[in-house]
Short mmCIF file of N, CA and C in Angstrom, two decimals:
data_model
loop_
_atom_site.label_atom_id
_atom_site.label_comp_id
_atom_site.label_asym_id
_atom_site.label_seq_id
_atom_site.Cartn_x
_atom_site.Cartn_y
_atom_site.Cartn_z
N MET A 44 0.84 -1.18 0.00
CA MET A 44 0.00 0.00 0.00
C MET A 44 0.88 1.24 0.00
N GLN A 45 0.75 2.09 -0.99
CA GLN A 45 1.53 3.32 -1.06
C GLN A 45 0.76 4.41 -0.33
N LYS A 46 1.25 4.78 0.83
CA LYS A 46 0.57 5.78 1.63
C LYS A 46 0.71 7.15 0.98
N GLY A 47 -0.38 7.93 1.02
CA GLY A 47 -0.35 9.29 0.55
C GLY A 47 -0.51 9.46 -0.95
N ARG A 48 -0.76 8.38 -1.69
CA ARG A 48 -0.91 8.50 -3.15
C ARG A 48 -2.23 7.88 -3.59
N GLY A 49 -2.86 8.54 -4.56
CA GLY A 49 -4.07 7.99 -5.19
C GLY A 49 -5.16 7.65 -4.19
N ILE A 50 -5.60 6.40 -4.25
CA ILE A 50 -6.71 5.97 -3.39
C ILE A 50 -6.27 5.75 -1.95
N TYR A 51 -5.00 5.96 -1.65
CA TYR A 51 -4.51 5.79 -0.28
C TYR A 51 -4.14 7.11 0.37
N LYS A 52 -4.60 8.23 -0.17
CA LYS A 52 -4.37 9.52 0.45
C LYS A 52 -5.03 9.51 1.83
N PRO A 53 -4.44 10.19 2.81
CA PRO A 53 -5.00 10.15 4.18
C PRO A 53 -6.48 10.51 4.26
N TRP A 54 -6.93 11.53 3.51
CA TRP A 54 -8.34 11.91 3.60
C TRP A 54 -9.24 10.86 2.99
N VAL A 55 -8.75 10.13 1.97
CA VAL A 55 -9.54 9.06 1.36
C VAL A 55 -9.64 7.89 2.34
N VAL A 56 -8.53 7.56 2.97
CA VAL A 56 -8.53 6.47 3.96
C VAL A 56 -9.48 6.79 5.11
N LEU A 57 -9.46 8.03 5.59
CA LEU A 57 -10.34 8.44 6.68
C LEU A 57 -11.81 8.36 6.24
N LEU A 58 -12.10 8.84 5.05
CA LEU A 58 -13.47 8.79 4.53
C LEU A 58 -13.95 7.35 4.41
N VAL A 59 -13.11 6.48 3.86
CA VAL A 59 -13.47 5.08 3.71
C VAL A 59 -13.66 4.43 5.09
N ALA A 60 -12.80 4.78 6.04
CA ALA A 60 -12.93 4.23 7.39
C ALA A 60 -14.26 4.62 8.03
N VAL A 61 -14.66 5.88 7.86
CA VAL A 61 -15.94 6.34 8.41
C VAL A 61 -17.10 5.58 7.76
N PHE A 62 -17.05 5.46 6.43
CA PHE A 62 -18.10 4.72 5.74
C PHE A 62 -18.10 3.24 6.15
N ALA A 63 -16.92 2.66 6.34
CA ALA A 63 -16.83 1.26 6.74
C ALA A 63 -17.44 1.04 8.12
N ILE A 64 -17.18 1.93 9.04
CA ILE A 64 -17.75 1.81 10.39
C ILE A 64 -19.28 1.93 10.33
N ALA A 65 -19.77 2.91 9.57
CA ALA A 65 -21.22 3.07 9.42
C ALA A 65 -21.83 1.83 8.76
N TYR A 66 -21.15 1.31 7.74
CA TYR A 66 -21.63 0.12 7.03
C TYR A 66 -21.68 -1.09 7.97
N LEU A 67 -20.63 -1.29 8.74
CA LEU A 67 -20.60 -2.42 9.68
C LEU A 67 -21.71 -2.30 10.72
N TRP A 68 -21.96 -1.10 11.20
CA TRP A 68 -23.03 -0.89 12.18
C TRP A 68 -24.38 -1.23 11.57
N ILE A 69 -24.64 -0.72 10.36
CA ILE A 69 -25.91 -0.98 9.68
C ILE A 69 -26.07 -2.48 9.40
N MET A 70 -25.02 -3.10 8.86
CA MET A 70 -25.10 -4.52 8.53
C MET A 70 -25.25 -5.39 9.78
N GLY A 71 -24.53 -5.05 10.83
CA GLY A 71 -24.67 -5.79 12.08
C GLY A 71 -26.09 -5.71 12.60
N ASN A 72 -26.67 -4.53 12.51
CA ASN A 72 -28.05 -4.32 12.94
C ASN A 72 -29.02 -5.12 12.07
N LEU A 73 -28.85 -5.05 10.76
CA LEU A 73 -29.74 -5.77 9.85
C LEU A 73 -29.61 -7.29 9.97
N LEU A 74 -28.37 -7.77 10.09
CA LEU A 74 -28.13 -9.20 10.05
C LEU A 74 -28.31 -9.90 11.40
N PHE A 75 -28.06 -9.18 12.51
CA PHE A 75 -28.04 -9.86 13.79
C PHE A 75 -29.02 -9.32 14.83
N ILE A 76 -29.54 -8.13 14.65
CA ILE A 76 -30.45 -7.57 15.65
C ILE A 76 -31.87 -7.51 15.10
N HIS A 77 -32.02 -6.95 13.93
CA HIS A 77 -33.35 -6.78 13.31
C HIS A 77 -34.03 -8.12 13.03
N GLY A 78 -33.26 -9.14 12.70
CA GLY A 78 -33.85 -10.43 12.30
C GLY A 78 -33.95 -11.45 13.41
N ARG A 79 -33.94 -11.04 14.65
CA ARG A 79 -33.96 -11.98 15.77
C ARG A 79 -35.26 -12.79 15.78
N VAL A 80 -35.14 -14.10 15.95
CA VAL A 80 -36.28 -15.01 15.98
C VAL A 80 -36.68 -15.22 17.43
N SER A 81 -37.96 -15.04 17.74
CA SER A 81 -38.39 -15.22 19.13
C SER A 81 -39.51 -16.25 19.20
N GLY A 82 -39.20 -17.41 19.72
CA GLY A 82 -40.21 -18.42 19.95
C GLY A 82 -40.67 -19.20 18.73
N GLU A 83 -40.54 -18.66 17.55
CA GLU A 83 -40.98 -19.38 16.37
C GLU A 83 -39.87 -20.32 15.90
N SER A 84 -40.23 -21.29 15.07
CA SER A 84 -39.22 -22.23 14.59
C SER A 84 -38.28 -21.52 13.62
N TYR A 85 -37.02 -21.83 13.73
CA TYR A 85 -36.00 -21.21 12.88
C TYR A 85 -36.03 -21.88 11.51
N GLN A 86 -35.95 -21.08 10.45
CA GLN A 86 -35.97 -21.62 9.10
C GLN A 86 -34.62 -21.42 8.43
N TYR A 87 -34.28 -22.36 7.56
CA TYR A 87 -33.04 -22.25 6.80
C TYR A 87 -33.23 -22.91 5.45
N ASN A 88 -32.36 -22.54 4.50
CA ASN A 88 -32.41 -23.10 3.15
C ASN A 88 -31.01 -23.50 2.73
N LEU A 89 -30.86 -24.77 2.39
CA LEU A 89 -29.57 -25.29 1.93
C LEU A 89 -29.58 -25.62 0.44
N VAL A 90 -30.72 -25.39 -0.23
CA VAL A 90 -30.86 -25.74 -1.65
C VAL A 90 -30.67 -24.49 -2.50
N PRO A 91 -29.61 -24.46 -3.33
CA PRO A 91 -29.40 -23.28 -4.19
C PRO A 91 -30.59 -23.00 -5.09
N LEU A 92 -30.95 -21.73 -5.20
CA LEU A 92 -32.02 -21.20 -6.05
C LEU A 92 -33.42 -21.54 -5.56
N GLU A 93 -33.55 -22.12 -4.38
CA GLU A 93 -34.88 -22.46 -3.88
C GLU A 93 -35.71 -21.21 -3.54
N THR A 94 -35.07 -20.17 -3.06
CA THR A 94 -35.81 -18.93 -2.78
C THR A 94 -35.69 -17.94 -3.93
N ILE A 95 -34.59 -17.95 -4.65
CA ILE A 95 -34.41 -17.03 -5.77
C ILE A 95 -35.34 -17.40 -6.93
N GLY A 96 -35.42 -18.69 -7.24
CA GLY A 96 -36.22 -19.16 -8.36
C GLY A 96 -37.66 -18.66 -8.34
N PRO A 97 -38.40 -18.94 -7.27
CA PRO A 97 -39.79 -18.45 -7.23
C PRO A 97 -39.90 -16.93 -7.31
N LEU A 98 -38.95 -16.23 -6.70
CA LEU A 98 -38.99 -14.76 -6.77
C LEU A 98 -38.87 -14.28 -8.21
N LEU A 99 -38.06 -14.96 -9.00
CA LEU A 99 -37.87 -14.56 -10.40
C LEU A 99 -38.95 -15.10 -11.32
N LEU A 100 -39.35 -16.34 -11.10
CA LEU A 100 -40.27 -17.00 -12.03
C LEU A 100 -41.75 -16.80 -11.67
N GLU A 101 -42.03 -16.50 -10.41
CA GLU A 101 -43.42 -16.34 -9.97
C GLU A 101 -43.59 -14.98 -9.30
N ARG A 102 -43.15 -13.94 -9.97
CA ARG A 102 -43.11 -12.58 -9.44
C ARG A 102 -44.46 -12.14 -8.86
N GLU A 103 -45.55 -12.52 -9.50
CA GLU A 103 -46.88 -12.06 -9.08
C GLU A 103 -47.30 -12.59 -7.70
N ARG A 104 -46.65 -13.63 -7.20
CA ARG A 104 -46.98 -14.19 -5.88
C ARG A 104 -46.45 -13.34 -4.73
N TYR A 105 -45.55 -12.41 -5.02
CA TYR A 105 -44.86 -11.67 -3.97
C TYR A 105 -45.20 -10.18 -4.03
N SER A 106 -45.24 -9.58 -2.86
CA SER A 106 -45.42 -8.12 -2.82
C SER A 106 -44.16 -7.47 -3.35
N THR A 107 -44.30 -6.26 -3.81
CA THR A 107 -43.13 -5.53 -4.33
C THR A 107 -42.08 -5.39 -3.24
N GLU A 108 -42.51 -5.12 -2.01
CA GLU A 108 -41.58 -4.96 -0.89
C GLU A 108 -40.76 -6.23 -0.67
N ALA A 109 -41.44 -7.38 -0.64
CA ALA A 109 -40.74 -8.65 -0.43
C ALA A 109 -39.79 -8.94 -1.58
N TRP A 110 -40.23 -8.67 -2.79
CA TRP A 110 -39.42 -8.93 -3.98
C TRP A 110 -38.17 -8.07 -3.99
N VAL A 111 -38.34 -6.78 -3.77
CA VAL A 111 -37.20 -5.85 -3.77
C VAL A 111 -36.25 -6.17 -2.62
N LYS A 112 -36.79 -6.39 -1.43
CA LYS A 112 -35.95 -6.68 -0.26
C LYS A 112 -35.13 -7.94 -0.46
N ASN A 113 -35.77 -9.00 -0.93
CA ASN A 113 -35.07 -10.28 -1.06
C ASN A 113 -34.08 -10.32 -2.21
N LEU A 114 -34.43 -9.71 -3.33
CA LEU A 114 -33.50 -9.76 -4.46
C LEU A 114 -32.51 -8.60 -4.42
N PHE A 115 -33.01 -7.39 -4.55
CA PHE A 115 -32.13 -6.23 -4.66
C PHE A 115 -31.43 -5.89 -3.34
N GLY A 116 -32.13 -6.07 -2.24
CA GLY A 116 -31.51 -5.78 -0.94
C GLY A 116 -30.29 -6.65 -0.71
N ASN A 117 -30.41 -7.93 -1.02
CA ASN A 117 -29.28 -8.85 -0.83
C ASN A 117 -28.14 -8.58 -1.79
N ILE A 118 -28.42 -7.94 -2.90
CA ILE A 118 -27.36 -7.59 -3.85
C ILE A 118 -26.74 -6.25 -3.48
N VAL A 119 -27.56 -5.22 -3.38
CA VAL A 119 -27.08 -3.85 -3.16
C VAL A 119 -26.31 -3.69 -1.85
N LEU A 120 -26.78 -4.34 -0.79
CA LEU A 120 -26.12 -4.17 0.51
C LEU A 120 -24.69 -4.70 0.54
N PHE A 121 -24.33 -5.54 -0.42
CA PHE A 121 -22.98 -6.12 -0.39
C PHE A 121 -22.06 -5.57 -1.47
N ILE A 122 -22.51 -4.59 -2.22
CA ILE A 122 -21.65 -3.93 -3.20
C ILE A 122 -20.42 -3.31 -2.52
N PRO A 123 -20.56 -2.67 -1.36
CA PRO A 123 -19.37 -2.10 -0.71
C PRO A 123 -18.27 -3.12 -0.42
N LEU A 124 -18.64 -4.37 -0.12
CA LEU A 124 -17.62 -5.40 0.10
C LEU A 124 -16.73 -5.58 -1.12
N GLY A 125 -17.34 -5.50 -2.29
CA GLY A 125 -16.60 -5.67 -3.53
C GLY A 125 -15.62 -4.55 -3.79
N ILE A 126 -15.83 -3.44 -3.13
CA ILE A 126 -14.91 -2.31 -3.25
C ILE A 126 -13.86 -2.38 -2.15
N TRP A 127 -14.30 -2.62 -0.93
CA TRP A 127 -13.37 -2.56 0.21
C TRP A 127 -12.40 -3.73 0.28
N ILE A 128 -12.85 -4.93 -0.04
CA ILE A 128 -11.94 -6.09 0.08
C ILE A 128 -10.72 -5.93 -0.83
N PRO A 129 -10.88 -5.67 -2.13
CA PRO A 129 -9.66 -5.51 -2.95
C PRO A 129 -8.91 -4.22 -2.64
N TRP A 130 -9.60 -3.20 -2.16
CA TRP A 130 -8.93 -1.94 -1.81
C TRP A 130 -8.04 -2.13 -0.60
N LEU A 131 -8.53 -2.85 0.39
CA LEU A 131 -7.77 -3.05 1.63
C LEU A 131 -6.76 -4.19 1.53
N PHE A 132 -7.06 -5.20 0.75
CA PHE A 132 -6.21 -6.40 0.68
C PHE A 132 -5.79 -6.65 -0.77
N ARG A 133 -4.58 -6.23 -1.10
CA ARG A 133 -4.09 -6.39 -2.47
C ARG A 133 -4.11 -7.85 -2.92
N SER A 134 -3.92 -8.78 -1.99
CA SER A 134 -3.91 -10.20 -2.37
C SER A 134 -5.28 -10.67 -2.87
N CYS A 135 -6.32 -9.89 -2.61
CA CYS A 135 -7.68 -10.26 -3.04
C CYS A 135 -8.10 -9.52 -4.31
N ARG A 136 -7.15 -9.07 -5.09
CA ARG A 136 -7.49 -8.33 -6.30
C ARG A 136 -7.68 -9.24 -7.52
N THR A 137 -7.35 -10.50 -7.40
CA THR A 137 -7.64 -11.42 -8.51
C THR A 137 -9.05 -11.96 -8.31
N GLY A 138 -9.72 -12.25 -9.41
CA GLY A 138 -11.11 -12.69 -9.34
C GLY A 138 -11.33 -13.91 -8.47
N LEU A 139 -10.47 -14.92 -8.61
CA LEU A 139 -10.65 -16.16 -7.85
C LEU A 139 -10.43 -15.93 -6.35
N LYS A 140 -9.36 -15.26 -6.00
CA LYS A 140 -9.07 -15.00 -4.58
C LYS A 140 -10.16 -14.13 -3.96
N PHE A 141 -10.61 -13.12 -4.71
CA PHE A 141 -11.68 -12.26 -4.24
C PHE A 141 -12.95 -13.08 -3.99
N THR A 142 -13.31 -13.92 -4.96
CA THR A 142 -14.53 -14.72 -4.85
C THR A 142 -14.50 -15.63 -3.64
N TRP A 143 -13.40 -16.33 -3.44
CA TRP A 143 -13.29 -17.23 -2.28
C TRP A 143 -13.34 -16.46 -0.97
N THR A 144 -12.70 -15.30 -0.92
CA THR A 144 -12.73 -14.48 0.29
C THR A 144 -14.16 -14.06 0.62
N VAL A 145 -14.88 -13.59 -0.40
CA VAL A 145 -16.27 -13.15 -0.19
C VAL A 145 -17.14 -14.33 0.23
N ILE A 146 -17.02 -15.46 -0.44
CA ILE A 146 -17.86 -16.62 -0.11
C ILE A 146 -17.59 -17.08 1.32
N LEU A 147 -16.32 -17.14 1.71
CA LEU A 147 -16.01 -17.57 3.08
C LEU A 147 -16.52 -16.57 4.12
N LEU A 148 -16.40 -15.29 3.83
CA LEU A 148 -16.91 -14.26 4.74
C LEU A 148 -18.44 -14.37 4.86
N LEU A 149 -19.12 -14.51 3.74
CA LEU A 149 -20.58 -14.62 3.76
C LEU A 149 -21.05 -15.91 4.42
N LEU A 150 -20.32 -16.99 4.19
CA LEU A 150 -20.64 -18.25 4.85
C LEU A 150 -20.51 -18.10 6.37
N ALA A 151 -19.48 -17.39 6.81
CA ALA A 151 -19.31 -17.15 8.25
C ALA A 151 -20.48 -16.35 8.81
N VAL A 152 -20.94 -15.35 8.08
CA VAL A 152 -22.10 -14.54 8.52
C VAL A 152 -23.35 -15.42 8.59
N GLU A 153 -23.59 -16.21 7.55
CA GLU A 153 -24.78 -17.07 7.52
C GLU A 153 -24.72 -18.12 8.63
N LEU A 154 -23.54 -18.69 8.88
CA LEU A 154 -23.40 -19.67 9.96
C LEU A 154 -23.62 -19.01 11.33
N ALA A 155 -23.14 -17.79 11.49
CA ALA A 155 -23.38 -17.06 12.74
C ALA A 155 -24.88 -16.84 12.93
N GLN A 156 -25.59 -16.50 11.85
CA GLN A 156 -27.04 -16.33 11.95
C GLN A 156 -27.71 -17.65 12.34
N LEU A 157 -27.22 -18.75 11.79
CA LEU A 157 -27.78 -20.06 12.11
C LEU A 157 -27.57 -20.40 13.58
N VAL A 158 -26.34 -20.23 14.06
CA VAL A 158 -26.00 -20.57 15.44
C VAL A 158 -26.73 -19.64 16.42
N LEU A 159 -26.76 -18.35 16.11
CA LEU A 159 -27.39 -17.36 17.00
C LEU A 159 -28.90 -17.29 16.83
N ARG A 160 -29.42 -17.99 15.80
CA ARG A 160 -30.85 -18.00 15.51
C ARG A 160 -31.39 -16.60 15.27
N VAL A 161 -30.67 -15.86 14.45
CA VAL A 161 -31.12 -14.53 14.01
C VAL A 161 -31.14 -14.53 12.49
N GLY A 162 -32.06 -13.76 11.91
CA GLY A 162 -32.17 -13.79 10.46
C GLY A 162 -32.52 -15.20 10.03
N SER A 163 -31.92 -15.67 8.96
CA SER A 163 -32.11 -17.06 8.53
C SER A 163 -30.92 -17.46 7.67
N PHE A 164 -30.49 -18.69 7.83
CA PHE A 164 -29.42 -19.21 6.99
C PHE A 164 -30.03 -19.57 5.65
N ASP A 165 -29.51 -18.96 4.58
CA ASP A 165 -30.04 -19.22 3.24
C ASP A 165 -28.89 -19.19 2.25
N VAL A 166 -28.66 -20.32 1.60
CA VAL A 166 -27.58 -20.40 0.61
C VAL A 166 -27.84 -19.41 -0.53
N ASP A 167 -29.10 -19.09 -0.80
CA ASP A 167 -29.41 -18.11 -1.83
C ASP A 167 -28.94 -16.70 -1.44
N ASP A 168 -28.93 -16.41 -0.14
CA ASP A 168 -28.36 -15.13 0.31
C ASP A 168 -26.89 -15.05 -0.06
N ILE A 169 -26.17 -16.15 0.10
CA ILE A 169 -24.75 -16.17 -0.25
C ILE A 169 -24.59 -15.90 -1.75
N ILE A 170 -25.45 -16.50 -2.56
CA ILE A 170 -25.38 -16.29 -4.02
C ILE A 170 -25.64 -14.83 -4.36
N LEU A 171 -26.72 -14.26 -3.82
CA LEU A 171 -27.07 -12.87 -4.12
C LEU A 171 -26.05 -11.88 -3.55
N ASN A 172 -25.58 -12.15 -2.33
CA ASN A 172 -24.58 -11.28 -1.71
C ASN A 172 -23.28 -11.30 -2.51
N THR A 173 -22.90 -12.48 -3.00
CA THR A 173 -21.69 -12.59 -3.82
C THR A 173 -21.85 -11.82 -5.12
N LEU A 174 -23.03 -11.89 -5.71
CA LEU A 174 -23.31 -11.11 -6.92
C LEU A 174 -23.14 -9.62 -6.63
N GLY A 175 -23.67 -9.16 -5.50
CA GLY A 175 -23.50 -7.75 -5.11
C GLY A 175 -22.05 -7.38 -4.92
N ALA A 176 -21.29 -8.25 -4.25
CA ALA A 176 -19.87 -7.99 -4.04
C ALA A 176 -19.14 -7.93 -5.38
N TRP A 177 -19.53 -8.79 -6.33
CA TRP A 177 -18.90 -8.77 -7.66
C TRP A 177 -19.20 -7.48 -8.41
N ILE A 178 -20.39 -6.93 -8.23
CA ILE A 178 -20.70 -5.63 -8.85
C ILE A 178 -19.75 -4.57 -8.30
N GLY A 179 -19.55 -4.58 -6.99
CA GLY A 179 -18.60 -3.65 -6.38
C GLY A 179 -17.17 -3.89 -6.85
N TYR A 180 -16.80 -5.17 -6.99
CA TYR A 180 -15.46 -5.53 -7.45
C TYR A 180 -15.20 -5.01 -8.86
N ILE A 181 -16.19 -5.17 -9.73
CA ILE A 181 -16.05 -4.67 -11.10
C ILE A 181 -15.93 -3.15 -11.10
N ALA A 182 -16.74 -2.49 -10.28
CA ALA A 182 -16.64 -1.03 -10.17
C ALA A 182 -15.26 -0.62 -9.68
N PHE A 183 -14.72 -1.34 -8.70
CA PHE A 183 -13.38 -1.06 -8.18
C PHE A 183 -12.33 -1.22 -9.27
N ARG A 184 -12.40 -2.32 -10.01
CA ARG A 184 -11.43 -2.58 -11.08
C ARG A 184 -11.50 -1.49 -12.16
N LEU A 185 -12.71 -1.08 -12.53
CA LEU A 185 -12.87 -0.02 -13.52
C LEU A 185 -12.30 1.30 -13.01
N PHE A 186 -12.52 1.58 -11.73
CA PHE A 186 -12.00 2.80 -11.12
C PHE A 186 -10.47 2.79 -11.12
N ILE A 187 -9.87 1.68 -10.77
CA ILE A 187 -8.40 1.55 -10.76
C ILE A 187 -7.87 1.74 -12.18
N GLN A 188 -8.50 1.13 -13.16
CA GLN A 188 -8.06 1.29 -14.55
C GLN A 188 -8.15 2.75 -14.99
N PHE A 189 -9.21 3.43 -14.58
CA PHE A 189 -9.38 4.85 -14.90
C PHE A 189 -8.25 5.67 -14.29
N ILE A 190 -7.93 5.39 -13.03
CA ILE A 190 -6.84 6.15 -12.36
C ILE A 190 -5.51 5.87 -13.05
N MET A 191 -5.24 4.62 -13.37
CA MET A 191 -3.98 4.25 -14.02
C MET A 191 -3.86 4.93 -15.39
N ARG A 192 -4.95 4.97 -16.13
CA ARG A 192 -4.96 5.61 -17.44
C ARG A 192 -4.69 7.09 -17.30
N ARG A 193 -5.30 7.73 -16.30
CA ARG A 193 -5.10 9.17 -16.10
C ARG A 193 -3.67 9.48 -15.69
N ARG A 194 -3.05 8.59 -14.90
CA ARG A 194 -1.67 8.81 -14.48
C ARG A 194 -0.70 8.68 -15.64
N SER A 195 -1.03 7.80 -16.61
CA SER A 195 -0.11 7.58 -17.72
C SER A 195 -0.22 8.67 -18.79
N GLU A 196 -1.24 9.48 -18.71
CA GLU A 196 -1.42 10.55 -19.71
C GLU A 196 -0.53 11.74 -19.41
#
């Protein structure tokens, strides 16, 4: 990491740190506090596309709120991971390493939800969250290419 240059300027690092703290607080609240299960049976899904499939193929069965929350919420909320992971960890800038890092991190979150009985363990969440992280990763890569091109001019 080259301190004081480009995306590692002190004010950029401070700004990203502030956003990261806010993001972690929001995500912690959404994933572990807001979804607490009380007295009802805990549900989980281990079958890929079991919840995504009906949302896509049987759209009329779901309210707009449920549809947007389950599909877009699970994608959009994880876009920042796709930016921060390769920005903070140079070793995660290759597609394969980035993907495995994201999947393992998301699996840890889903397993924590299963053990703590908050939210719900859903393999489809891992799929959608990874898609969101990949959108962020692509944006990060494009941004880096833009900066490199501008520096070479």
